Coordinates of C-alpha atoms and ligand atoms in Angstrom, one line a residue:
X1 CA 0.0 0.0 0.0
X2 CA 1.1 3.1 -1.1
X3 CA 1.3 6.1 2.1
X4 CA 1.6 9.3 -0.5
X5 CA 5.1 9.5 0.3
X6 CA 6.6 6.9 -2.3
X7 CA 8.5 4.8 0.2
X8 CA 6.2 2.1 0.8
X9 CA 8.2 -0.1 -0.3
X10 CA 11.8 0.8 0.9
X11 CA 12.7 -1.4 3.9
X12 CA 13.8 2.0 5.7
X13 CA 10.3 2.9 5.8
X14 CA 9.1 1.0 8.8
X15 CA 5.5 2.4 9.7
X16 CA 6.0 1.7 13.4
X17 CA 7.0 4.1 15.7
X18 CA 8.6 3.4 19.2
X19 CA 10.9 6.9 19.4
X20 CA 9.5 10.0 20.3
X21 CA 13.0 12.0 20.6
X22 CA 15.7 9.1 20.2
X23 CA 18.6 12.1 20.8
X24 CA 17.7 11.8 24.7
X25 CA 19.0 8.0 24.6
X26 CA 22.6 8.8 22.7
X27 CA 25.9 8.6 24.9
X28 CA 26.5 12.3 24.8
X29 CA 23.0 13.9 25.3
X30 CA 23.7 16.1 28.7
X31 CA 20.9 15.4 31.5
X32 CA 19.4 18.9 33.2
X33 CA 19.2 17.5 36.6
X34 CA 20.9 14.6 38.7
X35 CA 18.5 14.9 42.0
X36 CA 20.3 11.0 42.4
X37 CA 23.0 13.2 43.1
X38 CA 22.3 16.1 44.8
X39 CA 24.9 15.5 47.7
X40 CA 27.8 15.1 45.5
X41 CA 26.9 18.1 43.3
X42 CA 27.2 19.8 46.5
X43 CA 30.1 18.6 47.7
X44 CA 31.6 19.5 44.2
X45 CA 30.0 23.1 44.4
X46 CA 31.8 23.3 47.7
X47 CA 35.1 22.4 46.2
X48 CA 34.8 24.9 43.5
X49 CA 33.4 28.0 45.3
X50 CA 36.9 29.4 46.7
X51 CA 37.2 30.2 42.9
X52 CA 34.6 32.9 43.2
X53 CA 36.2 34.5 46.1
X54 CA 38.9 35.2 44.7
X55 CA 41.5 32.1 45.5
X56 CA 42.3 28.8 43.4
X57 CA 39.6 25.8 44.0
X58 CA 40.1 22.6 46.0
X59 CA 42.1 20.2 44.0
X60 CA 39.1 17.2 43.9
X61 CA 39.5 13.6 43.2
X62 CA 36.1 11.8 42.2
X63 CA 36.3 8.1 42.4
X64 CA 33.7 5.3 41.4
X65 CA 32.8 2.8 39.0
X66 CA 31.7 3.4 35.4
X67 CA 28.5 4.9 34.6
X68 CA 28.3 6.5 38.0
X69 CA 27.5 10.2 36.7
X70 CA 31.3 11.5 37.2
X71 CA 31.5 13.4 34.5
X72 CA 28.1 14.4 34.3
X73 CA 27.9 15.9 37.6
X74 CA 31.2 17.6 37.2
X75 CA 30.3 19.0 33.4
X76 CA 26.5 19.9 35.1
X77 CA 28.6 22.0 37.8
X78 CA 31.5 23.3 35.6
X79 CA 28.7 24.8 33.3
X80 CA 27.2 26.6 36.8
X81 CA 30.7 28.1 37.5
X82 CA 30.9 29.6 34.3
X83 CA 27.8 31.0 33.9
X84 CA 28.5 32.7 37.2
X85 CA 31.7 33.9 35.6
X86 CA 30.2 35.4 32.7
X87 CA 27.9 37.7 34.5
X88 CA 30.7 38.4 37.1
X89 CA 34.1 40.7 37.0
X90 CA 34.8 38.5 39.8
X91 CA 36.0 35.1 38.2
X92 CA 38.1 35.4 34.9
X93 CA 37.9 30.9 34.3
X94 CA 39.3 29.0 32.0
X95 CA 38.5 25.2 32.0
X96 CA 40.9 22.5 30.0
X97 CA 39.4 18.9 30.1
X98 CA 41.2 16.6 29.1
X99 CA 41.5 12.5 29.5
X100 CA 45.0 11.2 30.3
X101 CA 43.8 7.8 28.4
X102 CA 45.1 4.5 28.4
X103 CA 48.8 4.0 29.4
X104 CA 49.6 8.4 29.4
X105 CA 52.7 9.7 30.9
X106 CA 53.3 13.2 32.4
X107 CA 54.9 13.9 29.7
X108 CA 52.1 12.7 27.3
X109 CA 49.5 14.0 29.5
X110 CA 51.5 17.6 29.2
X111 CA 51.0 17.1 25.6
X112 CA 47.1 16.6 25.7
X113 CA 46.7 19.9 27.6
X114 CA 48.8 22.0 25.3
X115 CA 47.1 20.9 22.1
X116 CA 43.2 21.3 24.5
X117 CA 44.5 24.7 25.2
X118 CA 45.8 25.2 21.7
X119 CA 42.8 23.5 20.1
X120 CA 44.1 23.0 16.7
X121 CA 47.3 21.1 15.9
X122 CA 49.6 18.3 16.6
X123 CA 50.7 17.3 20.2
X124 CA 53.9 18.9 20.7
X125 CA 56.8 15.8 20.9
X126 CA 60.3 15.6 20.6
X127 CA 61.8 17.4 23.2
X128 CA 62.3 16.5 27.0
X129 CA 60.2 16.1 29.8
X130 CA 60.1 19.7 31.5
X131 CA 60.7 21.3 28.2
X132 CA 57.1 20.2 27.7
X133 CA 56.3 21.4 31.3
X134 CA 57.6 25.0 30.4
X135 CA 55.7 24.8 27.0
X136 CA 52.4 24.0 29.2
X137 CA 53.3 26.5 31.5
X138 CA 53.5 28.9 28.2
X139 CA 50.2 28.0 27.1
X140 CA 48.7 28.0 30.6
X141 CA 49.8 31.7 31.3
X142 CA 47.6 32.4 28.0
X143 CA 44.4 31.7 29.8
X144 CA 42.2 33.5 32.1
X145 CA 43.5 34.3 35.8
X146 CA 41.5 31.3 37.8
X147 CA 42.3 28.1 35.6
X148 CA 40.3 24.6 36.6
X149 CA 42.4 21.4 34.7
X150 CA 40.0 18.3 34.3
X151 CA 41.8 15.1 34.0
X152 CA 39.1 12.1 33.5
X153 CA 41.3 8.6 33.7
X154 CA 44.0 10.1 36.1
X155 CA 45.2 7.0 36.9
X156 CA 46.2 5.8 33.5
X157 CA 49.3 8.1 34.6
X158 CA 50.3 5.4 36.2
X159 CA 53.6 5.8 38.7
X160 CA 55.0 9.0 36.0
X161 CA 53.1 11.3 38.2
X162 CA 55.5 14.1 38.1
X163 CA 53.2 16.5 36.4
X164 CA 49.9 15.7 39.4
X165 CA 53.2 17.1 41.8
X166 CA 53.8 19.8 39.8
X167 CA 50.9 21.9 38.9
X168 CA 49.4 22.8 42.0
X169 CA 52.4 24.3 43.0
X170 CA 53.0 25.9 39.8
X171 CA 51.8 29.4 41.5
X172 CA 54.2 29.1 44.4
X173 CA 57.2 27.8 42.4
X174 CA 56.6 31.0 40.0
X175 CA 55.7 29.1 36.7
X176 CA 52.3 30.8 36.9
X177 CA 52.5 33.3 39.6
X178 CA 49.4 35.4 38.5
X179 CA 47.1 32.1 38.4
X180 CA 45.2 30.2 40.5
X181 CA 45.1 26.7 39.2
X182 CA 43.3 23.2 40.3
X183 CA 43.2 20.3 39.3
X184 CA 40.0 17.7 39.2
X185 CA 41.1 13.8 38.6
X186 CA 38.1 11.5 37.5
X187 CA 38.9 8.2 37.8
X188 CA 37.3 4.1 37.9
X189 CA 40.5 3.1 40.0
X190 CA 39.5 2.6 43.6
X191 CA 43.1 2.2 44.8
X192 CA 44.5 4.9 42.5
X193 CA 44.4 7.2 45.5
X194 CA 46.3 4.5 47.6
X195 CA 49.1 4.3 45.3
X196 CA 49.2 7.6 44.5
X197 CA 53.5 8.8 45.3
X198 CA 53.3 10.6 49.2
X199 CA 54.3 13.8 47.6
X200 CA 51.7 13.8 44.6
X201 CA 49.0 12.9 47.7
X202 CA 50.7 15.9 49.4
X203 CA 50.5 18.5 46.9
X204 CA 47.3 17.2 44.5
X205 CA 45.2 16.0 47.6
X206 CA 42.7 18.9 49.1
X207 CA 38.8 16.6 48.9
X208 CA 37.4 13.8 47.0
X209 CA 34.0 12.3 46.5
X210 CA 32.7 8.7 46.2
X211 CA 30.9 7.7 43.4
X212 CA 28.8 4.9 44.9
X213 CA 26.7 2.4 42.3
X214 CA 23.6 3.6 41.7
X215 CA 20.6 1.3 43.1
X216 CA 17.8 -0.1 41.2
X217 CA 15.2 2.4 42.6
X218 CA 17.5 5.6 41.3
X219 CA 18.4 3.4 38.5
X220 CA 14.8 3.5 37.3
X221 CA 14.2 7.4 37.9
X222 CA 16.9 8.0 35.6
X223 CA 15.4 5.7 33.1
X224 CA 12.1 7.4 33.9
X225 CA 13.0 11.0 32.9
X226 CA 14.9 9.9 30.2
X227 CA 11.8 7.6 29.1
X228 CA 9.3 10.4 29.0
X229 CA 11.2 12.1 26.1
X230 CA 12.4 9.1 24.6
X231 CA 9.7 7.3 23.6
X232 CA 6.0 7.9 22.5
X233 CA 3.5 7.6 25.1
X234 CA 2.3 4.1 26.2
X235 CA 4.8 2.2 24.0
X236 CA 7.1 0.6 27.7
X237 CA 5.1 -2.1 28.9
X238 CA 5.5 -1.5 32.6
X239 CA 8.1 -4.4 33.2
X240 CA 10.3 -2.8 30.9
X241 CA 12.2 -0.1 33.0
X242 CA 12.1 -1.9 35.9
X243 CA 14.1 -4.6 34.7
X244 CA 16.2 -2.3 32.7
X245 CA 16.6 -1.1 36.3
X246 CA 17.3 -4.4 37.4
X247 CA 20.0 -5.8 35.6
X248 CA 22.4 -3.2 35.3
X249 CA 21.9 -2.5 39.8
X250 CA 22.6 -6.3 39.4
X251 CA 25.8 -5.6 37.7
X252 CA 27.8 -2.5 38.8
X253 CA 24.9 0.0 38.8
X254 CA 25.8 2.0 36.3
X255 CA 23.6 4.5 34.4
X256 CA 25.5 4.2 31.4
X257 CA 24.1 0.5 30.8
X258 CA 20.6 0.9 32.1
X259 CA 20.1 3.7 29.4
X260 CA 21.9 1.1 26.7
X261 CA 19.4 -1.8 27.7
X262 CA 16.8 0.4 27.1
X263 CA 17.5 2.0 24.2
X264 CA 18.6 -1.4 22.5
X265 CA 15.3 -3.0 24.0
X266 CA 13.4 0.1 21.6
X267 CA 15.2 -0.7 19.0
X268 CA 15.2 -4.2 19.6
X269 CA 10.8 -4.0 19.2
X270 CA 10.9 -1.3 16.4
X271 CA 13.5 -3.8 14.2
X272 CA 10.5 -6.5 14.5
X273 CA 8.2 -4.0 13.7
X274 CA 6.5 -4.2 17.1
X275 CA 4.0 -0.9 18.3
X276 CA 5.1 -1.9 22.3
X277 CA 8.6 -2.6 24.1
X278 CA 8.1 -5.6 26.1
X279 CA 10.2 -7.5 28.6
X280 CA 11.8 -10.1 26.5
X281 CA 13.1 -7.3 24.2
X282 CA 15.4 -6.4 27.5
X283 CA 16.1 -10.0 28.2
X284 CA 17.4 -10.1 24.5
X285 CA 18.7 -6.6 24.7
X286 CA 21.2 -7.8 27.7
X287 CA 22.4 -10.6 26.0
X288 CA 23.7 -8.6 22.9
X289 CA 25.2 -6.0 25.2
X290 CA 26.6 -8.4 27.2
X291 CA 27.9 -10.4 24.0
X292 CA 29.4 -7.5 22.5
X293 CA 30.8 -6.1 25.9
X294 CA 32.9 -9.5 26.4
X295 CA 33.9 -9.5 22.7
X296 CA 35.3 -5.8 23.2
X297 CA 37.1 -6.7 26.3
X298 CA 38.9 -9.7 24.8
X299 CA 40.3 -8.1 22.0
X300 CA 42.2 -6.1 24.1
X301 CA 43.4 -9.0 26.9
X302 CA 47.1 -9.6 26.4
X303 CA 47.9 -13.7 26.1
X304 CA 48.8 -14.1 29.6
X305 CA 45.6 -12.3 30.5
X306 CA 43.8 -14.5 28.2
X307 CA 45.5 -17.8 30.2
X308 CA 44.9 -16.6 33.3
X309 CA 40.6 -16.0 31.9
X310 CA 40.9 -19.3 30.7
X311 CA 42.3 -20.8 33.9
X312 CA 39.5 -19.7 35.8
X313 CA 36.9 -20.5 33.1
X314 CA 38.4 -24.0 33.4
X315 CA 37.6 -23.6 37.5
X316 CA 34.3 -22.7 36.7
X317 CA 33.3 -25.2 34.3
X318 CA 34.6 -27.5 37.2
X319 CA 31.8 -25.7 39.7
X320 CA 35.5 -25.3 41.8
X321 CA 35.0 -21.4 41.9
X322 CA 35.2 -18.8 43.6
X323 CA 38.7 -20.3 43.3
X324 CA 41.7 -19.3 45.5
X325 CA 45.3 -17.6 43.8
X326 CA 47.0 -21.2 44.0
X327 CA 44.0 -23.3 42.6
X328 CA 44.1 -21.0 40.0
X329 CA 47.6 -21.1 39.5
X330 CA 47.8 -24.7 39.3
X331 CA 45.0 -25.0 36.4
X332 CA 47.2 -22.3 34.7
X333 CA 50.0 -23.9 34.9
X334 CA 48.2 -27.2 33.3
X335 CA 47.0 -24.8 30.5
X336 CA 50.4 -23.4 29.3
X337 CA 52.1 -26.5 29.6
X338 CA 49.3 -27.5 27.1
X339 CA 50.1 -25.0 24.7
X340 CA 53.8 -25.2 25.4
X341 CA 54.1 -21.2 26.2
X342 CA 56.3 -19.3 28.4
X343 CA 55.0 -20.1 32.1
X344 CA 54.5 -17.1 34.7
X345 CA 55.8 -17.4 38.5
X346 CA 51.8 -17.2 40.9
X347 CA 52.5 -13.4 41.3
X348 CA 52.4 -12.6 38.3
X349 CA 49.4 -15.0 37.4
X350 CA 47.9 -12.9 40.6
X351 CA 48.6 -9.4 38.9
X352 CA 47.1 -10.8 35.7
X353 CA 43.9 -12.1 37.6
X354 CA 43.5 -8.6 39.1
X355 CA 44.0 -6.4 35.8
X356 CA 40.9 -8.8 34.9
X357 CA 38.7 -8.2 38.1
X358 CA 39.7 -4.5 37.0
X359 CA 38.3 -5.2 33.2
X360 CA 35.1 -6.4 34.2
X361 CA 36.0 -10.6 33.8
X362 CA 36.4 -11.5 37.1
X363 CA 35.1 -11.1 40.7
X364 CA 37.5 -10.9 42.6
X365 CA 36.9 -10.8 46.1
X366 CA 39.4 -9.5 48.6
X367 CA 39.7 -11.9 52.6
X368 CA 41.8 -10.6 55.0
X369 CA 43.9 -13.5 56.5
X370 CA 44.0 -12.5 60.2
X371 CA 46.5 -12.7 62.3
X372 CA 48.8 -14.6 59.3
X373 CA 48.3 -10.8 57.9
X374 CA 48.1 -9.9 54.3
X375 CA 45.2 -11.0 51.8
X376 CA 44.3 -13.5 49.8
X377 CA 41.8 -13.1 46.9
X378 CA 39.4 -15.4 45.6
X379 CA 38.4 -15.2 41.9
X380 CA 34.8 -16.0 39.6
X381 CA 34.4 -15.5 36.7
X382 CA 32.1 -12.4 36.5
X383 CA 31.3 -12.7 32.7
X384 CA 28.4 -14.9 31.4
X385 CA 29.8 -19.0 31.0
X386 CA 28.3 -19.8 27.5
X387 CA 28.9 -16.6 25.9
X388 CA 32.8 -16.5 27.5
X389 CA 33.4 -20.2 25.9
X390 CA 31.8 -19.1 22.7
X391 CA 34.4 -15.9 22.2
X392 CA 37.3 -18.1 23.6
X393 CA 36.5 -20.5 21.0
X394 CA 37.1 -18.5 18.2
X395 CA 40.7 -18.4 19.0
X396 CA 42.7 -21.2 17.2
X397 CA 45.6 -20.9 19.5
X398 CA 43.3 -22.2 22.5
X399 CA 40.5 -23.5 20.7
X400 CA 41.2 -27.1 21.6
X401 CA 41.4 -26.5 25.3
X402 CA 38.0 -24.4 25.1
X403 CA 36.2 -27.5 23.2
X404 CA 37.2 -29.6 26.2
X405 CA 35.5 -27.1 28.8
X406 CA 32.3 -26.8 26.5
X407 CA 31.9 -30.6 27.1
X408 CA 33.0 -30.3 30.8
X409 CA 30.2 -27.6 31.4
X410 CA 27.7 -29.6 29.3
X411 CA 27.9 -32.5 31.3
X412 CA 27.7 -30.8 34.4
X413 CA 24.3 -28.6 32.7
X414 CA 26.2 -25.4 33.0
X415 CA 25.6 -24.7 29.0
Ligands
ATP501 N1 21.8 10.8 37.9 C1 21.8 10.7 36.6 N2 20.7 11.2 35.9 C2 20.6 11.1 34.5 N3 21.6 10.6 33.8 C3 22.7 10.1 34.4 C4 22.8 10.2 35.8 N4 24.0 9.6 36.1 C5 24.6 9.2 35.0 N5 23.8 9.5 33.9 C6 24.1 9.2 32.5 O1 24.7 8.0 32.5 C7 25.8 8.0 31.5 C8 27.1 7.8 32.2 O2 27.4 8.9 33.0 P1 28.9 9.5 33.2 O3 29.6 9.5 31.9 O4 28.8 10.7 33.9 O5 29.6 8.3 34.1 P2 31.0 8.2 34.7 O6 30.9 7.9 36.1 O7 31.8 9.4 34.3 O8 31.5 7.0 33.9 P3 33.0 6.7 33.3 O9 33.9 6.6 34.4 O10 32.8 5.3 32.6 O11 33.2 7.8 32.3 C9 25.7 9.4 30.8 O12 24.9 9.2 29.7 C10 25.0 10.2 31.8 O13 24.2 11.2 31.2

């Protein structure tokens, strides 16, 4: 049937409609309100004020997990200070965000400020290390008198922290004696902060706020503001949100994936031409995500993180998890002898097994040991079974190995 418009018949012209403003469910579509976090807003506010009278802000450190509304809530309160500034003599701001990515170095992170500041160009390279400091100092003493630095993944500096030591003393030292300059460090690392150097801690360390997971009651308000814009009236069944809501508090509460389930649930229904979003839409909405999250996260595991996955796997297919460092050791050890590959000593097989509780793969659950002091970790795998051994699979090198598990966790009804 022709609708007057002459694209009956192109598949593009589906005749269902689930979206009302799909814009509102995109990564980078800017919330007005967070009332879920009205009490860090304020805390942040509180860090930032000395700015307006005159003096540099607190340095701030906000910690939590991803999806937590970090840089929300700091971009929501950053856009309040410099309204303020613009209709005040009082605060002459500049603001340079930048994120020191995976791996950075002062140095490199020196680089990423220059070319934010300069914003065109190449990252300056090629000459040493406080070279590059004086060149940021240069650009730096360009801006306006109260400058606030935003670093999102600070602790991908890693132990090259020279730069976190330098810059809030850069007014005292005289490298930017008419400035007041701060410095706000996002990060997912919860023991970033512990191993921050003493005098970085010193110099950097003035406040810092705790992102804590969101809960499934504020993980469906979010969903239900964003909802009302989202989507046309009456199209959510009401299970939908809820277990939207559910799953992600289930996994690390984060916003971020609520708002994905739900918007791949939509799209999910409007692909099959269907007028409502309905529960099993989310059930197969989280098991795409959760496909294609695992799939991103492997490609990027280095081969001794991939033994040490598949070591636990192995433990888990066995029902023998969650699975002390030496039981996991020993099944690794079993697995490279397999292959015939360079074998780790258990500390570094421990280190791997973290950097994987770290990525997402693993739980990995701290026990203190008492009075023997120290303590010792117990690792699960995190990750769903089947889909894990169906993205192992796929790689020849171990492929064998992972065959052998499939039947393991078949017989035991695992799979
Ligand atoms: N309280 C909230 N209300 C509405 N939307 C929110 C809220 N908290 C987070 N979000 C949304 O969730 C998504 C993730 O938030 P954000 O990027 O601020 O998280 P983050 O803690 O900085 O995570 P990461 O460390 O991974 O960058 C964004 O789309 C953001 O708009």
């Amino acid at each position: 049937m022709d609708d007057g418009t002459g694209i009956a018949n192109n598949p593009y012209g589906s005749t269902v409609e689930i979206f009302a403003d799909e814009s509102v469910l995109k990564e980078d579509w800017q919330p007005e309100e967070l009332p879920e976090r009205e009490d860090e807003l304020e805390e942040i506010r509180n860090s930032l004020a000395p700015a307006t009278r005159g003096v540099n802000a607190h340095n701030l450190f906000l910690y939590g997990k991803t999806g937590q509304g970090k840089t929300v809530a700091i971009d929501h309160e950053l856009d309040l200070l410099k309204e303020f500034a613009s209709g005040t003599e009082k605060l002459e701001l500049s603001v340079v965000k930048t994120s020191a990515n995976n791996q950075s170095t002062s140095y490199q992170l020196a680089a990423h400020l220059i070319k934010e500041i300069r914003g065109t160009g190449k990252k300056p390279s090629g000459i040493d290390q406080q070279s590059m400091f004086d060149l940021l100092y240069d650009e730096l003493r360009s801006l306006n008198e109260t400058i606030i630095i935003v670093v999102d993944e600070i602790d991908s500096i890693g132990s090259n922290d020279d730069l976190l030591y330098e810059l809030p003393r850069a007014r005292k030292n005289g490298h930017l004696e008419d400035h007041w300059i701060s410095v706000i460090g996002i990060s997912n690392d919860l023991e970033f902060r512990d191993n921050l150097s003493p005098k970085v801690k010193d110099s950097l360390y003035d406040s810092e706020i705790e992102f804590a997971p969101y809960n499934a009651n504020q993980l469906t308000s979010i969903l239900e503001r964003r909802a009302e814009r989202a989507f046309i009236d009456g199209v959510l069944t009401d299970d939908v949100i809820p277990l939207c809501a559910a799953f992600a508090a289930q996994d690390e509460g984060s916003a971020r994936q609520a708002i994905r389930l739900l918007y791949k649930a939509g799209e999910i229904a409007l692909n099959n031409e269907q007028e409502t979003v309905e529960e099993s839409h989310v059930r197969e909405a989280r098991d795409i995500l959760e496909r294609k999250r695992i799939e991103e996260g492997m490609r990027s595991l280095t081969t001794q993180d991939q033994f040490a996955l598949l070591s636990v796997v192995a433990l888990e297919t066995a029902e023998e998890t969650p699975a002390r460092t030496r039981q996991v050791y020993q099944k690794y050890k079993s697995i490279v002898t397999r292959l015939d590959s360079n074998q780790l000593v258990e500390r570094r097989v421990r280190d791997h097994l973290q950097s994987l509780g770290m990525q997402g793969f693993l739980i990995a659950e701290t026990r203190n040991r008492g009075i023997q002091g120290g303590n010792h970790y117990r690792f699960e795998l995190k990750t769903d079974l089947e889909a894990t051994l169906e993205i192992l699979s796929e790689d020849s090198r171990i492929d064998e190995i992972v065959a052998d598990l499939v039947d393991i966790a078949t017989a035991n009804g695992l799979v």
